[in-house]
XYZ file of C-alpha atoms in Angstrom:
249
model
C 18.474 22.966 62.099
C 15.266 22.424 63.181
C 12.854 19.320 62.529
C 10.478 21.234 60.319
C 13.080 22.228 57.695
C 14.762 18.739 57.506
C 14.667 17.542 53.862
C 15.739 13.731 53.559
C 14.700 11.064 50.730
C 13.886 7.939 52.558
C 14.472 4.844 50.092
C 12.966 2.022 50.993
C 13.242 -1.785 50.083
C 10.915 -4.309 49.869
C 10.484 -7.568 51.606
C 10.524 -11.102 49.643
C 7.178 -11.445 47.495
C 6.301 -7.700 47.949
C 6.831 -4.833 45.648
C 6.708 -0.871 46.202
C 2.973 -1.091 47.230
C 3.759 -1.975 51.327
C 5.730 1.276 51.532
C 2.943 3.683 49.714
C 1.340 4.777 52.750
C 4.291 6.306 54.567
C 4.469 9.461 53.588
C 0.975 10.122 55.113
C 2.409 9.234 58.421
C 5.685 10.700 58.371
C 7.218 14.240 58.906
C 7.387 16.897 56.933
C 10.581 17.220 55.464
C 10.976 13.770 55.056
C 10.101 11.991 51.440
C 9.572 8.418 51.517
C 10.677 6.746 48.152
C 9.816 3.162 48.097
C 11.961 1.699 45.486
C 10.871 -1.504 43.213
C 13.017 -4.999 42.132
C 12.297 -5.876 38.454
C 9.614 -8.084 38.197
C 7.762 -7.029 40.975
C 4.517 -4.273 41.290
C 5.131 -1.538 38.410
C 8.101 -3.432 36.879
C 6.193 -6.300 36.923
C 7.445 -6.841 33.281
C 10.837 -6.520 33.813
C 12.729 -9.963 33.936
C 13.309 -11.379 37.668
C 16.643 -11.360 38.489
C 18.184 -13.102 41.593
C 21.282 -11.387 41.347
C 22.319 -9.497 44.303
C 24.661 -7.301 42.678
C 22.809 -6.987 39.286
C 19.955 -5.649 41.508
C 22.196 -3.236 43.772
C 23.034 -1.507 40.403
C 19.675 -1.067 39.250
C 18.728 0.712 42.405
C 22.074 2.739 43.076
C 20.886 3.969 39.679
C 18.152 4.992 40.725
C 19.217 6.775 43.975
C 21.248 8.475 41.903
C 18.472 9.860 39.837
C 17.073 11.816 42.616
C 19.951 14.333 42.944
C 22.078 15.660 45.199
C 19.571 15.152 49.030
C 20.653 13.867 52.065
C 19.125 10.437 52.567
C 18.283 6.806 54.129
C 18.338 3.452 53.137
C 15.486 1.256 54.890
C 15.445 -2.123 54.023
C 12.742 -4.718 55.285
C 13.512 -8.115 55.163
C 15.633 -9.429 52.191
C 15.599 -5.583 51.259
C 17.837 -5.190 54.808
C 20.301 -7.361 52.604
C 20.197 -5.327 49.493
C 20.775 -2.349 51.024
C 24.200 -3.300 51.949
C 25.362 -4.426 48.390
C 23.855 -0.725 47.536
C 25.713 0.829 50.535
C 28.856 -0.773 49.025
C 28.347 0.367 45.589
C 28.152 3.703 46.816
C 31.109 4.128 48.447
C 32.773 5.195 45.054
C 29.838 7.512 44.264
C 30.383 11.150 45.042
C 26.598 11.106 46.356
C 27.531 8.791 49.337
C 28.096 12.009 50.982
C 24.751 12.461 51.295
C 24.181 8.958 53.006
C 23.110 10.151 56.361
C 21.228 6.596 58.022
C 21.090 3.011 57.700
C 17.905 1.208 58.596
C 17.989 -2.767 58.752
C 14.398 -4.578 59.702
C 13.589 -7.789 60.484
C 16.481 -9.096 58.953
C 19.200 -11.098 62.307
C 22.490 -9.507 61.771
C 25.154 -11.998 59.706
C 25.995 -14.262 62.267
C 22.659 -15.214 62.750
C 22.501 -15.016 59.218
C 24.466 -17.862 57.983
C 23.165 -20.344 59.845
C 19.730 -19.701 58.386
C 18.085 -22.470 55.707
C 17.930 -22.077 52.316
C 14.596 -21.084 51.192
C 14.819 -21.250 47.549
C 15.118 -24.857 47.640
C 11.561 -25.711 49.262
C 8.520 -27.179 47.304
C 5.678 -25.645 46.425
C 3.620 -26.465 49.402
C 6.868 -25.708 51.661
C 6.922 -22.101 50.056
C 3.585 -21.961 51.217
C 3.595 -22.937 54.785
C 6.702 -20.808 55.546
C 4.522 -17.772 53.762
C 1.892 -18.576 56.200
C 4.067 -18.066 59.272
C 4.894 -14.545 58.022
C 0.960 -13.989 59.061
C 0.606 -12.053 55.424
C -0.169 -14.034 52.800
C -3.350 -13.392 51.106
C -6.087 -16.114 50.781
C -6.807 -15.084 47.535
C -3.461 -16.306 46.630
C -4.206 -19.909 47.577
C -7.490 -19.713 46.226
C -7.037 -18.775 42.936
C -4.219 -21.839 41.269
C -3.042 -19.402 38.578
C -2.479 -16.121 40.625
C -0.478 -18.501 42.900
C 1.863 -19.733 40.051
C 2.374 -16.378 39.088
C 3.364 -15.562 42.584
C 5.480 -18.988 43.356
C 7.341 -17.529 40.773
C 7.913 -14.110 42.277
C 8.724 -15.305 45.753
C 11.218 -18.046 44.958
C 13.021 -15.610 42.738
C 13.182 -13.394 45.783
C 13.896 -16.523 48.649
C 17.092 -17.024 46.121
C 17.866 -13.653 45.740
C 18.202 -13.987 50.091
C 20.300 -17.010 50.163
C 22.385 -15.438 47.874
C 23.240 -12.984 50.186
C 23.453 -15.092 53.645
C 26.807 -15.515 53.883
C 27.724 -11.593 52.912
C 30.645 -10.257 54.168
C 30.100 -6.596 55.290
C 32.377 -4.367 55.905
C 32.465 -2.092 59.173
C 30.300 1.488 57.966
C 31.086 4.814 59.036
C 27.325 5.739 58.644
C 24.627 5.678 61.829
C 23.377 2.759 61.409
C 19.540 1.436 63.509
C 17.689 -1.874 63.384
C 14.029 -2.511 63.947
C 12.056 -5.445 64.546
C 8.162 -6.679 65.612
C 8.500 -8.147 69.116
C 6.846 -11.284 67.468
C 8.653 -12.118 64.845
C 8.816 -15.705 64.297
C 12.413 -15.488 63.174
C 14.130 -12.971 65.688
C 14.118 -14.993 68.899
C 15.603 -12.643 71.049
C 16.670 -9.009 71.015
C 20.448 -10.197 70.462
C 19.616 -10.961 67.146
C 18.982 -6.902 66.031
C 21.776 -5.632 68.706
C 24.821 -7.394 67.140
C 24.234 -5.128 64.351
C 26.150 -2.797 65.976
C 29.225 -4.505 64.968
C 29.026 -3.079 61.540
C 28.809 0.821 62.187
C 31.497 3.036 63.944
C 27.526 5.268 65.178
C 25.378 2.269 66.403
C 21.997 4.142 67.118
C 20.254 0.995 68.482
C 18.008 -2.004 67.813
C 14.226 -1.385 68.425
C 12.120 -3.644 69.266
C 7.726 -2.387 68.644
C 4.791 -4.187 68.729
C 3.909 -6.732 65.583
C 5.210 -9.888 63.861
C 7.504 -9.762 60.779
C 5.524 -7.236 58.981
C 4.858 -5.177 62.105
C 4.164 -1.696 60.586
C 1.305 -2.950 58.520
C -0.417 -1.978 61.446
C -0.992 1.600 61.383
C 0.029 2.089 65.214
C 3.169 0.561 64.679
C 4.095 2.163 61.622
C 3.613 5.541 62.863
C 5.789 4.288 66.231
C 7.981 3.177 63.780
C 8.395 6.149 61.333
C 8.779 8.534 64.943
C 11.994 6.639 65.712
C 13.710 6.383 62.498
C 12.738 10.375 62.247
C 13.634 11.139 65.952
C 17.433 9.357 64.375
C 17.394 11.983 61.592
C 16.775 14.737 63.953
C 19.602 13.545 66.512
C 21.914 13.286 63.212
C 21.058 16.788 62.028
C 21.432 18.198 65.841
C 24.159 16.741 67.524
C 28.134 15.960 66.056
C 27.789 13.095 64.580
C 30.504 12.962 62.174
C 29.037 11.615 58.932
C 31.822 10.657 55.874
C-alpha cells in the first residue's frame, strides 16, 4: 500500500481547559489520506452547553459513540494531556465493539506513563489562585483570561471540571494492548523530567513503536514547526503499520 492511498481517521483528544479548537489546524499539515477528527468533552468549545461531566467513563461513552459514527475506517486515537487518559477508558470500551478492528495506533502525549502517574497531586483540589499559577506553568494561558474576572469564572469552572476528570483517572489500571502503541512529548515540559517518563509506556503494548521526544513545552505542537515534526512521525507509524507485518487484532 502506498502512503498516498492510506485512508485513516485520526481522533484526537483534548488537553484540560481546551476544547476541539487546538486540533483544527491539523489537517492542513498532515498527509493526504489521513483525516484528523478532533473530538469535543461536553461542556467545552461547540458543546459548550452540554453539562460538564467529570466522569471518566460517562465521557469514554460519549466519544466511543462517536467513533462509532464515522463508520467502518481504520483509525488512531491521539490523546494530549488528560485526553492521553481518556483514550484508554475509550480503548477499553472498544474492545467489545466489532469496530476495534479497525484500531490501528495509539498515541499518548504529554501525559508520564501510570507509574509516574500515581504519584502525581491532585489538581482539582487547588484554589483559585493555585489553578492559576499551575495554568501559568503550562506557558498557555491567555491574558485575557486573567484580565477579564467573569471570562475567568467561566473558565475556573471548565478547568477544574477537567483537573477532576484527571485525578479521576491517576490511579487507572490498564491493561497490556495488542495495538502499536507511541508516546510524544515537548523536550521542555515542566512535568516530564526525563525521557523515562514516555518510555515506560511500552509496558502496556505487545508493538511499542517508541517515545519521542521534539522541541516545545507541554503544548509543543502549537508551534507550527513542531506540529508538522510531530504529525511526520505519527504518519511515518501509520505507514510502517500499513507496510510491514505488524499483526494488528
Amino acid at each position: 500500500m502506498s502512503q498516498e492511498n492510506i485512508l485513516v481517521n485520526m481522533f484526537c483528544l483534548p488537553p484540560a481547559g481546551s476544547s476541539s479548537s487546538i486540533y483544527h489546524s491539523w489537517n492542513k499539515h498532515i498527509p493526504s489520506g489521513i483525516k484528523v477528527i478532533p473530538l469535543e468533552y461536553p461542556g467545552h468549545g461547540k458543546k459548550i452547553r452540554e453539562n460538564l461531566t467529570h466522569d471518566p467513563n460517562q465521557l469514554a461513552q460519549i466519544l466511543c459513540d462517536e467513533i462509532k459514527a464515522f463508520g467502518n475506517h481504520p483509525f488512531i486515537l491521539f490523546g494530549h494531556s488528560v485526553g492521553a487518559s481518556v483514550l484508554w477508558r475509550i480503548e477499553n470500551l472498544l474492545k467489545t465493539e466489532k469496530i476495534y478492528n479497525n484500531l490501528i495506533l495509539l498515541a499518548v502525549s504529554g501525559r508520564p506513563a501510570p507509574s509516574y502517574l500515581k504519584i502525581m497531586n491532585k489538581k482539582s483540589i487547588l484554589t483559585v489562585q493555585e489553578l492559576i499559577n499551575e495554568l501559568k506553568i503550562y506557558n498557555n494561558f491567555p491574558s485575557e483570561i486573567l484580565n477579564n474576572q467573569d471570562t475567568l469564572e467561566f473558565f475556573i469552572r471548565i478547568i477544574k471540571n477537567d483537573f477532576m476528570l484527571s485525578d479521576n483517572m491517576l490511579n487507572d489500571q490498564i491493561s497490556l494492548t495488542e495495538k502499536p502503541l507511541l508516546s510524544l512529548y515537548g523536550k521542555d515540559d515542566p512535568y516530564i523530567d526525563h525521557h523515562e517518563m514516555m518510555e515506560k509506556w511500552q509496558d502496556f503494548s505487545t508493538i511499542w513503536l517508541g517515545a519521542h521526544a521534539v522541541a516545545g513545552d507541554h503544548f509543543y505542537f502549537l508551534d507550527q514547526a513542531t506540529l508538522i515534526k510531530t504529525l511526520a512521525i505519527i504518519s511515518a507509524n501509520i505507514f510502517k503499520i500499513f507496510n510491514t507485518n505488524i499483526n494488528i487484532r
